[in-house]
PDB file of C-alpha atoms in Angstrom:
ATOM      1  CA  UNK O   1       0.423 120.504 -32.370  1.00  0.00           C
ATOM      2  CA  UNK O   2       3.922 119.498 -31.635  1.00  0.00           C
ATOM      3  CA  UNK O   3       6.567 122.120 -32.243  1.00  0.00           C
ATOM      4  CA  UNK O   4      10.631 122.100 -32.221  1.00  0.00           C
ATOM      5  CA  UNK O   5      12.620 125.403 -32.196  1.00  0.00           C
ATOM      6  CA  UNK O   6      16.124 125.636 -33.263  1.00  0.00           C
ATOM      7  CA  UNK O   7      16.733 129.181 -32.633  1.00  0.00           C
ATOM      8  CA  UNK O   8      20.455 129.061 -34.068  1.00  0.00           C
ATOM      9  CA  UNK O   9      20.152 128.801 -37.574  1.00  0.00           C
ATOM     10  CA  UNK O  10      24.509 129.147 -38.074  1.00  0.00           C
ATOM     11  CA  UNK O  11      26.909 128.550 -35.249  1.00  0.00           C
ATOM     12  CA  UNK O  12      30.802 129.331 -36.289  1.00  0.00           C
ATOM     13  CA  UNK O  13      33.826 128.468 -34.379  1.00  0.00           C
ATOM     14  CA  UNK O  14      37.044 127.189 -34.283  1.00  0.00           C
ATOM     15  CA  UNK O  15      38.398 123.894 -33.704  1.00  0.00           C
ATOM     16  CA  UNK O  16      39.106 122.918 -30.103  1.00  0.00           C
ATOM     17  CA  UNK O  17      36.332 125.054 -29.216  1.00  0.00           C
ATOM     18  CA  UNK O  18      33.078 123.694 -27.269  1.00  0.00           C
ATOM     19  CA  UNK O  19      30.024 124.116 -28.752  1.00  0.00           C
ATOM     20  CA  UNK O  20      26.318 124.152 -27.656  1.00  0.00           C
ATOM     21  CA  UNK O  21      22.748 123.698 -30.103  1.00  0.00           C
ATOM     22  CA  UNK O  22      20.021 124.203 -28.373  1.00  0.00           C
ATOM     23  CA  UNK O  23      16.566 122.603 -29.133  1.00  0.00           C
ATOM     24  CA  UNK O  24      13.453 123.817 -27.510  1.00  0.00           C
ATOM     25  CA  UNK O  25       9.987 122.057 -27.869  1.00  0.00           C
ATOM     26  CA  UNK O  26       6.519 121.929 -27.724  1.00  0.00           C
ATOM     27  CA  UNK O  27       4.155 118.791 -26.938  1.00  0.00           C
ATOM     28  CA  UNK O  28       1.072 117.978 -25.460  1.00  0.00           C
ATOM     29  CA  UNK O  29       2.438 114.007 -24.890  1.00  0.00           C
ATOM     30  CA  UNK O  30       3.180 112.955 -21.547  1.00  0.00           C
ATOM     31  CA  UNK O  31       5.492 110.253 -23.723  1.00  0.00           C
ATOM     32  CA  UNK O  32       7.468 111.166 -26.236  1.00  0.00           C
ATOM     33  CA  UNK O  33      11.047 110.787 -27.376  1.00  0.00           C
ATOM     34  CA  UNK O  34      13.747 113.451 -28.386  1.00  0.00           C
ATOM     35  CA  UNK O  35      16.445 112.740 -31.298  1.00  0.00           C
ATOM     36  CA  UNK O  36      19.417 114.592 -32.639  1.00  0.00           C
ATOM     37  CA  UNK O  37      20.696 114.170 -36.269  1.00  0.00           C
ATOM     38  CA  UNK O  38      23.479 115.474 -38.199  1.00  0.00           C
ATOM     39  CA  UNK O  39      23.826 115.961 -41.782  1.00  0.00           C
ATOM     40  CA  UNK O  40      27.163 116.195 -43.284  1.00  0.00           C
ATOM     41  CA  UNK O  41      27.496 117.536 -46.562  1.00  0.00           C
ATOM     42  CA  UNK O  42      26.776 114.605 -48.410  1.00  0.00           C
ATOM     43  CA  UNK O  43      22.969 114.798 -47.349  1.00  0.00           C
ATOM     44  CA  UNK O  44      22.106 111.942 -45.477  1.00  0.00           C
ATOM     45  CA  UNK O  45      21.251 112.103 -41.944  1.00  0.00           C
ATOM     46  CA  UNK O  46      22.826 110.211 -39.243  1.00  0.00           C
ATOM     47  CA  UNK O  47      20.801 109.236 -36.374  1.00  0.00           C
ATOM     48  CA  UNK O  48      22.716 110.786 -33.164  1.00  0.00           C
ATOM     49  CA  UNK O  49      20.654 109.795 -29.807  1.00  0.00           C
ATOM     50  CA  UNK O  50      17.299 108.957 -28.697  1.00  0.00           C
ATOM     51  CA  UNK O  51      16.213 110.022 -25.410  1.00  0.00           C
ATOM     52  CA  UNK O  52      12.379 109.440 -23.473  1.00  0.00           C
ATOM     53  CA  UNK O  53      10.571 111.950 -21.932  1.00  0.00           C
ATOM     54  CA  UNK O  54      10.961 109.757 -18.394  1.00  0.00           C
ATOM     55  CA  UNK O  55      14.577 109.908 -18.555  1.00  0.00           C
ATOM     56  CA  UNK O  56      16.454 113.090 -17.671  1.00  0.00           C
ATOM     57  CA  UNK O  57      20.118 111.594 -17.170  1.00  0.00           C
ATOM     58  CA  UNK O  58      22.431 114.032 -19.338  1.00  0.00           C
ATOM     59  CA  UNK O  59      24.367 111.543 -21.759  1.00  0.00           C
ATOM     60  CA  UNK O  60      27.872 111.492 -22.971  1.00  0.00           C
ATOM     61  CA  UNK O  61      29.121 110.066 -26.064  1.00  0.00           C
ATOM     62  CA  UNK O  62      32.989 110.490 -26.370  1.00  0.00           C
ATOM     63  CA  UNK O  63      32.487 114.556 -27.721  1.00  0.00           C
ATOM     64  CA  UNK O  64      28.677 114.805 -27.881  1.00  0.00           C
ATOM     65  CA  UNK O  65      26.951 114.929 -24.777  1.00  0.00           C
ATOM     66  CA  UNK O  66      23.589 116.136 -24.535  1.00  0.00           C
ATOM     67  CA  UNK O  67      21.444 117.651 -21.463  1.00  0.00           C
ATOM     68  CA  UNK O  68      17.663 116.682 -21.322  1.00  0.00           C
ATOM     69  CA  UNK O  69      15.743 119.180 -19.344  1.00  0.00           C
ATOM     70  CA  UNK O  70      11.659 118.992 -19.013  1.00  0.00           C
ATOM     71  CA  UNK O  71      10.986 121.438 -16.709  1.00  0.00           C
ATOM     72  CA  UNK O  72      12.463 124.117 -20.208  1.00  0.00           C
ATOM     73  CA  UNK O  73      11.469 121.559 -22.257  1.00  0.00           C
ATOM     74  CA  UNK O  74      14.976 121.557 -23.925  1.00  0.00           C
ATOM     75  CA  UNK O  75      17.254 119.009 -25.394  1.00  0.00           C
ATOM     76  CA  UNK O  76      20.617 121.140 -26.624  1.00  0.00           C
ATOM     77  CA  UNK O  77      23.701 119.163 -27.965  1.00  0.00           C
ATOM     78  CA  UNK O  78      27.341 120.028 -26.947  1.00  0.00           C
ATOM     79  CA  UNK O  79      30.065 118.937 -28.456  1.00  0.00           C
ATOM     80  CA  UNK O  80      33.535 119.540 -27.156  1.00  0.00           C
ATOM     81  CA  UNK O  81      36.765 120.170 -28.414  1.00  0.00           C
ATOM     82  CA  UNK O  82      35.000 119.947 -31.868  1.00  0.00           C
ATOM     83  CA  UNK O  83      36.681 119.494 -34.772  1.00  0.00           C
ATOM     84  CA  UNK O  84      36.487 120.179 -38.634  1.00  0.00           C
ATOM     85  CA  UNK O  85      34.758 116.993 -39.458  1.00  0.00           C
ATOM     86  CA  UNK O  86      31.797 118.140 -36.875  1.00  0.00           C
ATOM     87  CA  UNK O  87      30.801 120.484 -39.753  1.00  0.00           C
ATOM     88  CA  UNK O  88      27.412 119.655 -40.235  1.00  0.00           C
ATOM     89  CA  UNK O  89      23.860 120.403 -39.925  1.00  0.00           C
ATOM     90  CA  UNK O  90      21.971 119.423 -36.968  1.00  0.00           C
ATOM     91  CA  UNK O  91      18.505 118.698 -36.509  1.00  0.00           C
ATOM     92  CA  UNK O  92      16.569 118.072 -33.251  1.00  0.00           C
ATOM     93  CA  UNK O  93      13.299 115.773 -33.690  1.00  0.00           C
ATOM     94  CA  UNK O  94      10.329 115.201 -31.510  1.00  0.00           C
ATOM     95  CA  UNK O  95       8.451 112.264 -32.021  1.00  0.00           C
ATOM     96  CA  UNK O  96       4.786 112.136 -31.408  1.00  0.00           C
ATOM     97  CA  UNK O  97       1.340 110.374 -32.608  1.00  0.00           C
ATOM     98  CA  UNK O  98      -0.850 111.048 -35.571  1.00  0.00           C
ATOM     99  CA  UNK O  99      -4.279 110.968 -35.259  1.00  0.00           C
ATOM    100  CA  UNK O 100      -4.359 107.447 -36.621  1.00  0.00           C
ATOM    101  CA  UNK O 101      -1.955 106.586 -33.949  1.00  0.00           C
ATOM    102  CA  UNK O 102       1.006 106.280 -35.704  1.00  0.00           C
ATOM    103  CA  UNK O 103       4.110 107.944 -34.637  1.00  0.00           C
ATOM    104  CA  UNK O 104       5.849 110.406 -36.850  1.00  0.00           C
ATOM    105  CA  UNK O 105       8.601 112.969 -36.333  1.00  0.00           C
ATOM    106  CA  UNK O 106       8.618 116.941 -35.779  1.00  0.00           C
ATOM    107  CA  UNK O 107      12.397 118.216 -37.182  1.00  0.00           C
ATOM    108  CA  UNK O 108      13.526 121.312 -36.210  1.00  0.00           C
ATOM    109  CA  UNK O 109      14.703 123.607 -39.064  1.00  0.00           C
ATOM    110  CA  UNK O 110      18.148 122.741 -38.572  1.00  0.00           C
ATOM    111  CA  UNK O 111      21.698 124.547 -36.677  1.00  0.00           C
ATOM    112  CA  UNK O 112      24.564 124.493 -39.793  1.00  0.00           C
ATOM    113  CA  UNK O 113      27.895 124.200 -37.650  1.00  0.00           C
ATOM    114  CA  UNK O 114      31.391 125.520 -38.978  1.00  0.00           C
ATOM    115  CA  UNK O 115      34.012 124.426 -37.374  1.00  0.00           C
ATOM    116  CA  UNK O 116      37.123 126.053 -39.305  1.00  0.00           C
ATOM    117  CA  UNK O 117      40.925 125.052 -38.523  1.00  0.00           C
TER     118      UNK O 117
ATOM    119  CA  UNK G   1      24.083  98.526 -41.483  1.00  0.00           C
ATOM    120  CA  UNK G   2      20.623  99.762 -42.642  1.00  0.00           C
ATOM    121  CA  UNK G   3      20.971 100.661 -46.316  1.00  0.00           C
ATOM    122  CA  UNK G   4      18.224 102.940 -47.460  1.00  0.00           C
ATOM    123  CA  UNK G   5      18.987 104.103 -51.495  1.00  0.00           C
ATOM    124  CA  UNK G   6      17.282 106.441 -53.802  1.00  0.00           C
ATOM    125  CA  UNK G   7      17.445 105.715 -57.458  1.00  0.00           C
ATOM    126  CA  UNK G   8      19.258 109.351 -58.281  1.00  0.00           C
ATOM    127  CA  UNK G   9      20.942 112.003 -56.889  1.00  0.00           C
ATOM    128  CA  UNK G  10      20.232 114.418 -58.842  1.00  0.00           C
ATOM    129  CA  UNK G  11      17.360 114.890 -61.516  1.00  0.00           C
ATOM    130  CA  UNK G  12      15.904 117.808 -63.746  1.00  0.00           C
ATOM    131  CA  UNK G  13      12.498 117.642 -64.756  1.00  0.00           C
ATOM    132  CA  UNK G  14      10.813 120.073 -66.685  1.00  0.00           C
ATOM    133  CA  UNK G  15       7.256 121.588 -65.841  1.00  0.00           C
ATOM    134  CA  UNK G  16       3.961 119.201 -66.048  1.00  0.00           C
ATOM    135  CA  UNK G  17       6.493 115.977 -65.870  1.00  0.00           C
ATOM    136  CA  UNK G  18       5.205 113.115 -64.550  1.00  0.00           C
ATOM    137  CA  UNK G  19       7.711 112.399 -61.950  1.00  0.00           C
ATOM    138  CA  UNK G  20       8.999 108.894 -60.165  1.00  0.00           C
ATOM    139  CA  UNK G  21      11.713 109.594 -57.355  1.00  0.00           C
ATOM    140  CA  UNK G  22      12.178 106.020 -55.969  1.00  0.00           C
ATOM    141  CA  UNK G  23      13.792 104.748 -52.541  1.00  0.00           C
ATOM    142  CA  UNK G  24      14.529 101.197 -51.796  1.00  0.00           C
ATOM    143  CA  UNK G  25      15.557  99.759 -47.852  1.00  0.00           C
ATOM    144  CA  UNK G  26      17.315  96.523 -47.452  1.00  0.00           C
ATOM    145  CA  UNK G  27      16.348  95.865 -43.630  1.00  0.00           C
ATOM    146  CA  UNK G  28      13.101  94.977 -43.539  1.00  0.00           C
ATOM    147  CA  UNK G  29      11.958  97.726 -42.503  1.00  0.00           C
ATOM    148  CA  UNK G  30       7.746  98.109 -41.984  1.00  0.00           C
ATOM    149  CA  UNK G  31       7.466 102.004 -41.900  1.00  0.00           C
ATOM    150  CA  UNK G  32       8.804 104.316 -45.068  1.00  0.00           C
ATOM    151  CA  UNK G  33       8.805 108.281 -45.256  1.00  0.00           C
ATOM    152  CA  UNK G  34       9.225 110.852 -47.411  1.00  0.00           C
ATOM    153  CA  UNK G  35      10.444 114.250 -46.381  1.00  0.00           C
ATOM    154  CA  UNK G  36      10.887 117.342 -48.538  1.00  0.00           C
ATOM    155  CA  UNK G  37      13.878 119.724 -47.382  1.00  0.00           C
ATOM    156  CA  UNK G  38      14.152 123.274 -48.331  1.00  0.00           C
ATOM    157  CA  UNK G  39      16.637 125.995 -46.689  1.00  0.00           C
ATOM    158  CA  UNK G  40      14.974 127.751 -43.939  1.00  0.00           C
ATOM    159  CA  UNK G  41      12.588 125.408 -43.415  1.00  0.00           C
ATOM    160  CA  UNK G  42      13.861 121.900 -42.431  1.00  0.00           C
ATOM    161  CA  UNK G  43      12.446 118.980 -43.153  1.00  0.00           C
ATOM    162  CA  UNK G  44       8.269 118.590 -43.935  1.00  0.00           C
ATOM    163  CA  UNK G  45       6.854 114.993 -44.059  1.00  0.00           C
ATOM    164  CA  UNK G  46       4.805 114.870 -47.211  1.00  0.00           C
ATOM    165  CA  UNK G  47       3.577 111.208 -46.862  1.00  0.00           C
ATOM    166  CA  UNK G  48       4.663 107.861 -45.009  1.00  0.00           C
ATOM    167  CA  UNK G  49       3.324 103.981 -45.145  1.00  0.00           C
ATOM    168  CA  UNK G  50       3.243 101.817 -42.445  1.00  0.00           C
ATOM    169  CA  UNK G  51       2.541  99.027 -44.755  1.00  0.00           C
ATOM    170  CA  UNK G  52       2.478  97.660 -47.730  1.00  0.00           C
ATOM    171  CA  UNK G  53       0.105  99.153 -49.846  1.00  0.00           C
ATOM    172  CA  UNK G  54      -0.337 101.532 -47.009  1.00  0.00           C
ATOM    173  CA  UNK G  55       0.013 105.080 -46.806  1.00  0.00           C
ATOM    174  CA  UNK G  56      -0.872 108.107 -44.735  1.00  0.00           C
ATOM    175  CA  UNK G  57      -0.304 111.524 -45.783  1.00  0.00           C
ATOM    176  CA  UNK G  58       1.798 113.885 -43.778  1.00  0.00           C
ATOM    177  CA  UNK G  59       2.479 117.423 -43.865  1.00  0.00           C
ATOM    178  CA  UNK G  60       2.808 118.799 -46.888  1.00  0.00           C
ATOM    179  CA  UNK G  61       1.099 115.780 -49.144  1.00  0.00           C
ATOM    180  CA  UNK G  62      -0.607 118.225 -52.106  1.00  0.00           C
ATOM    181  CA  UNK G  63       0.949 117.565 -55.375  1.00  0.00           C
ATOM    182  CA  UNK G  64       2.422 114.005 -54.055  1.00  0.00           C
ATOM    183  CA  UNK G  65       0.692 110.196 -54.352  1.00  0.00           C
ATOM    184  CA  UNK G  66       3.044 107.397 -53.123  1.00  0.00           C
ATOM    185  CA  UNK G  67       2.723 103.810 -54.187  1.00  0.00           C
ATOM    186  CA  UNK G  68       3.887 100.902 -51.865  1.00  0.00           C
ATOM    187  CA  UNK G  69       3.630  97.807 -53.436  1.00  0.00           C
ATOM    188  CA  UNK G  70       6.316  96.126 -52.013  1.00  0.00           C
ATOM    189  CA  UNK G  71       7.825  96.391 -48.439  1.00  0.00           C
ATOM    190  CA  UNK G  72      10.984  97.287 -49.469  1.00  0.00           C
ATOM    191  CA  UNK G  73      10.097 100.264 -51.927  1.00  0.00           C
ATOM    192  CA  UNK G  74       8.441 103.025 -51.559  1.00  0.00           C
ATOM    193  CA  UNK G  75       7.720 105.170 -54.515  1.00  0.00           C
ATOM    194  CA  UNK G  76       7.283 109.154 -54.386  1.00  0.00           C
ATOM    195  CA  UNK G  77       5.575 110.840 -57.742  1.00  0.00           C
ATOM    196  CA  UNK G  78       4.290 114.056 -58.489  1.00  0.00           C
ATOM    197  CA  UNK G  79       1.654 113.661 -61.278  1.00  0.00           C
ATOM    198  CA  UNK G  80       2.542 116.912 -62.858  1.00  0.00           C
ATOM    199  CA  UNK G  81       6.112 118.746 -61.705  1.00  0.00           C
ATOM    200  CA  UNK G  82       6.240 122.416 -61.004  1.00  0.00           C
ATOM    201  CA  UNK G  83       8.878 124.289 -60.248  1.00  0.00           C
ATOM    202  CA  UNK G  84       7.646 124.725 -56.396  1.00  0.00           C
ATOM    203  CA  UNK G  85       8.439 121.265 -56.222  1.00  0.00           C
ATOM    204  CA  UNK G  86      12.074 122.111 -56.340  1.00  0.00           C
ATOM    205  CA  UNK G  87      13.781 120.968 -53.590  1.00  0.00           C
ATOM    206  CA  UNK G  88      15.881 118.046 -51.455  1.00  0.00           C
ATOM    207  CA  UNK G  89      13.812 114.896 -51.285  1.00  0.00           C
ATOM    208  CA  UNK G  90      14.626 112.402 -48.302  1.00  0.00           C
ATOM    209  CA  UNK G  91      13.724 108.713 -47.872  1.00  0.00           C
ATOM    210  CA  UNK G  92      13.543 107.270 -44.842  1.00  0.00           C
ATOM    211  CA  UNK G  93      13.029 104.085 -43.126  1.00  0.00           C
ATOM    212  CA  UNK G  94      11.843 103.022 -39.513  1.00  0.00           C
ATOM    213  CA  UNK G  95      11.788  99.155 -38.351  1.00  0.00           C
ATOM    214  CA  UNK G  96       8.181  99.770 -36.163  1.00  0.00           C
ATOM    215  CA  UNK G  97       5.435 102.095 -35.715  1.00  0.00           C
ATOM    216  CA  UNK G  98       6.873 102.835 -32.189  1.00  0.00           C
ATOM    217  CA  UNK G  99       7.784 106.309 -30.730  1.00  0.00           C
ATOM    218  CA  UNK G 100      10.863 104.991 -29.591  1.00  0.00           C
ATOM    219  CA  UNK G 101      11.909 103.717 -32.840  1.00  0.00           C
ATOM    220  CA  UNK G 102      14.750 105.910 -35.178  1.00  0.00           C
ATOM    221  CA  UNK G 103      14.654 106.857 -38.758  1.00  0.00           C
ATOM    222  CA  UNK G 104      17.033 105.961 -41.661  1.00  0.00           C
ATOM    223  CA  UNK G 105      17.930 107.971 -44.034  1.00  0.00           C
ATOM    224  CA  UNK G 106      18.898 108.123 -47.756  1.00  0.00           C
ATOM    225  CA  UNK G 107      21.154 110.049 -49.593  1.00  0.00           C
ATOM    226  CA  UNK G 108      18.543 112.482 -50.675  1.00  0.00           C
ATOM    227  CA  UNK G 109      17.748 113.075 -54.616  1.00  0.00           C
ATOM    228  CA  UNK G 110      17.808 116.573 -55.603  1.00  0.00           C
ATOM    229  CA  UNK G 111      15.152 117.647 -58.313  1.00  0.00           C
ATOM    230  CA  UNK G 112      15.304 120.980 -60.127  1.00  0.00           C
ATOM    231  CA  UNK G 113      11.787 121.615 -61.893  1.00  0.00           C
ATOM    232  CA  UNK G 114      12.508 123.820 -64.934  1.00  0.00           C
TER     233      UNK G 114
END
């Protein structure tokens, strides 16, 4: 069974301040593929970044960068110099097949990030 | 943009309601989920479709039927509410079965069960 662990259920700081989640997982796939979301208060999720289990290049995205490691099997989420609007919550997702073959996704339970002014 | 709506935002139902919660995605879309989300728990898949008229439950299906009956709807009901049914209730979206492939979200409908 596939598993994702977001061990930091509320992360607080203040603006300008860097900021890791972390995301830990479990699979038995030798593919697979690794997304972040976030959910701002208004509920809906917005899809972040995909990453493959064959590619372990760390990834920068203005703020967000992320750092793929298989050998922890972790997938955390940094974002620098946040800022209030980066208050969110953020969920790590594992993708993987059901027994039918279709692919569905594992969420994490989700890091809720203040960033205050 | 990929638009995925659901008909409500928020709903109150009272015990042993049948209940419709619908979601509707304007891209074409082949795959549709349905996700419950509760604090402290994240999000459960209770059924997707991969098809029209297609379905396949997930995690958490019992209590839940889903209709598909067009490729750009996909229907959630629970045949009799109760108030564990409370909760955040996502749509989602996906153009192909593929791993590699993201998932679109609605704005979530929030039912209270009274």
């Amino acid at each position: 069974a596939q598993k994702v662990t977001q061990a930091q259920t509320e992360i607080s700081v203040v603006e300008k301040e860097d900021v890791t989640l972390d995301c830990v997982y479990e699979t038995r796939d030798t593919t697979y593929y690794l997304f972040w979301y976030k959910q701002p208060p208004s509920g809906e999720l917005v899809f972040l970044i995909r990453r493959n289990s064959f590619d372990e290049q760390n990834e920068i995205s203005g703020r967000y960068s992320w750092n793929f490691q298989k050998s922890t099997s972790s997938f955390n989420f940094t974002i620098t110099a946040s800022q209030v609007v980066d208050s969110a919550v953020y969920f790590c997702a594992l993708s993987g097949a059901t027994f039918s073959g279709y692919s569905t996704l594992t969420f994490g339970k989700g890091t809720m990030l203040l960033v205050s002014p | 943009d990929v638009k995925v709506t659901q008909s409500s935002r928020y709903l109150v139902k009272r015990t042993g309601e049948k209940v419709f919660l619908e979601c509707v995605q304007d891209m074409d879309h082949e795959n549709m989920f349905w996700y419950r989300q509760d604090p402290g728990l994240g999000l459960r898949l209770i059924y997707f479709s991969y098809d029209v008229k297609m379905k396949e439950k997930g995690d958490i299906p019992e209590g839940y039927s889903v209709s598909r009956e067009k490729k750009e709807r996909f229907s959630l009901i629970l045949e009799s509410a109760s108030t564990n049914q409370t909760s955040m209730y996502l749509c989602a979206s996906r153009a192909l079965a593929g791993l590699a492939y993201e998932q679109y979200f609605g704005p979530g409908t929030r039912l209270t069960v009274t």
